[in-house]
């Protein structure tokens, strides 16, 4: 559950934060009387139209219309949620947010979890630089070419051997054994007592977007197995949802509009050392859709830079498939066989790696080249094309799906009509498998609800069947049920994204007696109605600013989560006709409601 801060603490964070200093971390500002001007970070421009007004603690761009307070700025520029932005701003002010949280038992546990991990990070970091304890680890890293600066920048640490060493050091910092066990820093032994999970390993702290330590990766410096060890998943740490180094690289990723994805922690450190800063690494897992969405919040492109061996190629193809399905544009970079990014940087330098990055290939062309390199016979090309079409079938955006389909046709010399039929067949096959896959009870999946049907249920079959005149026997057909909640969310997301407020005005004027299905959507409508009463269109803030200003006081945790998810939806194209989208959504919702009443 997301933390819920009181309006008093939000006001205090805003008052004590210098908005000019925060904005200056991302924009070059020049003072012009009572305001500061610069080039807008949210759209490309040559003449400054972006201003910061310290007296009002606000920013505004006259070019794109973006504006808000310091919290809004941090959310927009770094892709943070509201609570994450508040936490980041409160930390340098030395404000303890825990005392201002509304009642939420899990929040106290979450903070204790992060406090224990941060204490462990400091203990291990000190050990790494202690000549008596961490000499072997420091020697290993420096002999591999890593500088003191990059090692300190990323808080690299050393976990000595011995089961009791960590427990004793943590106790001195105020972290008792029970808390260390809950944070998975210690584990219970088979015969009682506890032992340190990480021992004789170089430690790499994994931080979340709020820069809190969520978990760790540990690497051996000899030939021990496993080579890498990672913190176990928990309610506050999920490897498949975090990216190593993202807390440090997200600004560079946002500026470059591209993230470089590598497999290893050392690969990331090596690239950071030579000035390539828009790099992230997976945390011991395959690339996931959650990680792809994390990147998508700041950039539309991802460069896949994996090891130059058979396993690396497979991982690159699999990751490109995930990236395309999640809305990213993947490029695959080939490395010499047996080499990883760390090897290239340390042996040939940063420019050699930069040149390899420039030679990257798109997903579909890469599949064709891979087939050609293996001999290029018909079977290899067919297999590569089927892999591409399988990916195309999983792309939800119809326009994007069509473009990738055309790219596949050009790369493999096939007609798009034939490929389109193959994609449709693949999609039908996938839907069929999902509809009839066994549930926990062993029954079939209901076509409408997705829940298991009793095996052989005649009544269920009759309900989901229809007779086509002249077609002979009764055939099963999926019944389309509109997802009203999703339609409502889509409509309200566009209402909030329209900075002019015209979409909100049209929605309120044309909604009529239409009742929204979800309670959170209803709460948001009440907020929009309150916004419309705040003054004339020239003086009031945008609906999004108004909603975010009252985010913590307007509803419950479900409402806050609902609004956060709306604002995390993909950015709209510059030429989006918000009024048309709103009216289309209202029309669909009225038809759905009418069908339900009928």
Short mmCIF file of N, CA, C and O in Angstrom, two decimals, residues 18 45 48 135 148 184 219 253 271 298 319 334 358 373 416 426 431 440 446-447 459 483 494 534 540 559 571 583:
data_model
loop_
_atom_site.label_atom_id
_atom_site.label_comp_id
_atom_site.label_asym_id
_atom_site.label_seq_id
_atom_site.Cartn_x
_atom_site.Cartn_y
_atom_site.Cartn_z
N UNK A 18 13.88 24.38 -1.94
CA UNK A 18 14.15 25.47 -2.90
C UNK A 18 13.89 24.93 -4.30
O UNK A 18 14.68 24.15 -4.84
N UNK A 45 13.00 22.96 -27.68
CA UNK A 45 12.80 24.35 -28.06
C UNK A 45 14.15 25.06 -28.14
O UNK A 45 15.13 24.64 -27.51
N UNK A 48 14.01 30.04 -24.85
CA UNK A 48 13.50 29.66 -23.52
C UNK A 48 12.06 30.14 -23.30
O UNK A 48 11.76 31.32 -23.46
N UNK A 135 40.72 -6.02 2.11
CA UNK A 135 41.87 -5.88 1.20
C UNK A 135 41.74 -6.77 -0.04
O UNK A 135 42.03 -6.34 -1.16
N UNK A 148 38.50 4.13 -7.78
CA UNK A 148 37.92 4.39 -6.47
C UNK A 148 36.61 5.16 -6.61
O UNK A 148 35.64 4.90 -5.89
N UNK A 184 16.04 -10.48 5.48
CA UNK A 184 16.80 -11.53 4.78
C UNK A 184 18.30 -11.25 4.76
O UNK A 184 19.01 -11.75 3.90
N UNK A 219 28.85 -11.02 -5.31
CA UNK A 219 29.69 -11.75 -6.27
C UNK A 219 30.91 -12.33 -5.59
O UNK A 219 31.59 -11.64 -4.81
N UNK A 253 19.04 8.50 -18.76
CA UNK A 253 18.14 7.76 -19.64
C UNK A 253 17.08 8.70 -20.21
O UNK A 253 16.76 8.67 -21.40
N UNK A 271 31.00 0.66 -17.61
CA UNK A 271 30.49 1.66 -18.54
C UNK A 271 30.34 3.01 -17.87
O UNK A 271 30.61 4.05 -18.47
N UNK A 298 10.69 6.64 -18.78
CA UNK A 298 11.65 7.71 -19.05
C UNK A 298 12.19 7.74 -20.45
O UNK A 298 12.75 8.75 -20.87
N UNK A 319 14.80 -10.77 -24.60
CA UNK A 319 14.58 -9.44 -24.01
C UNK A 319 13.99 -8.47 -25.03
O UNK A 319 13.16 -7.62 -24.68
N UNK A 334 25.67 -6.66 -30.95
CA UNK A 334 26.46 -7.89 -30.97
C UNK A 334 27.86 -7.64 -30.44
O UNK A 334 28.54 -6.70 -30.88
N UNK A 358 26.85 1.84 -31.70
CA UNK A 358 26.34 2.48 -32.92
C UNK A 358 26.01 1.47 -34.01
O UNK A 358 25.28 1.77 -34.96
N UNK A 373 23.84 -15.85 -40.60
CA UNK A 373 25.15 -16.20 -40.04
C UNK A 373 25.25 -17.69 -39.74
O UNK A 373 26.34 -18.27 -39.77
N UNK A 416 3.09 -9.09 -46.91
CA UNK A 416 2.49 -8.77 -45.60
C UNK A 416 1.13 -9.42 -45.42
O UNK A 416 0.73 -9.71 -44.29
N UNK A 426 -1.58 -17.25 -35.12
CA UNK A 426 -0.82 -17.35 -33.87
C UNK A 426 -1.62 -16.78 -32.71
O UNK A 426 -1.68 -17.36 -31.62
N UNK A 431 -5.00 -17.59 -27.90
CA UNK A 431 -6.26 -17.40 -27.19
C UNK A 431 -6.92 -18.72 -26.86
O UNK A 431 -7.49 -18.91 -25.79
N UNK A 440 -6.87 -24.53 -11.47
CA UNK A 440 -6.45 -25.28 -10.29
C UNK A 440 -7.35 -26.48 -10.07
O UNK A 440 -6.95 -27.48 -9.50
N UNK A 446 -13.44 -20.52 -18.31
CA UNK A 446 -14.62 -19.87 -18.86
C UNK A 446 -14.19 -18.79 -19.84
O UNK A 446 -13.32 -17.99 -19.55
N UNK A 447 -14.81 -18.72 -21.01
CA UNK A 447 -14.39 -17.78 -22.05
C UNK A 447 -14.60 -16.34 -21.65
O UNK A 447 -13.92 -15.45 -22.12
N UNK A 459 -24.31 -27.04 -19.10
CA UNK A 459 -24.95 -25.75 -18.93
C UNK A 459 -24.02 -24.61 -19.33
O UNK A 459 -24.40 -23.68 -20.02
N UNK A 483 -14.98 -4.04 -21.09
CA UNK A 483 -14.33 -3.80 -19.80
C UNK A 483 -14.60 -2.35 -19.42
O UNK A 483 -13.86 -1.44 -19.78
N UNK A 494 -7.03 10.55 -19.97
CA UNK A 494 -6.95 11.62 -20.96
C UNK A 494 -7.44 12.95 -20.39
O UNK A 494 -6.92 14.01 -20.73
N UNK A 534 -13.22 26.38 -9.11
CA UNK A 534 -12.16 27.17 -8.48
C UNK A 534 -11.92 28.52 -9.12
O UNK A 534 -11.11 29.30 -8.64
N UNK A 540 -7.31 29.36 -13.14
CA UNK A 540 -7.17 28.11 -12.39
C UNK A 540 -6.05 27.22 -12.96
O UNK A 540 -5.72 27.30 -14.14
N UNK A 559 -8.23 5.15 -3.97
CA UNK A 559 -8.32 6.32 -4.85
C UNK A 559 -6.92 6.80 -5.23
O UNK A 559 -6.66 7.09 -6.40
N UNK A 571 2.65 8.27 -22.27
CA UNK A 571 2.42 9.64 -22.72
C UNK A 571 1.62 9.63 -24.02
O UNK A 571 1.75 8.75 -24.86
N UNK A 583 -15.16 12.14 -25.88
CA UNK A 583 -16.51 11.91 -26.42
C UNK A 583 -16.68 10.48 -26.90
O UNK A 583 -17.75 9.88 -26.73
#
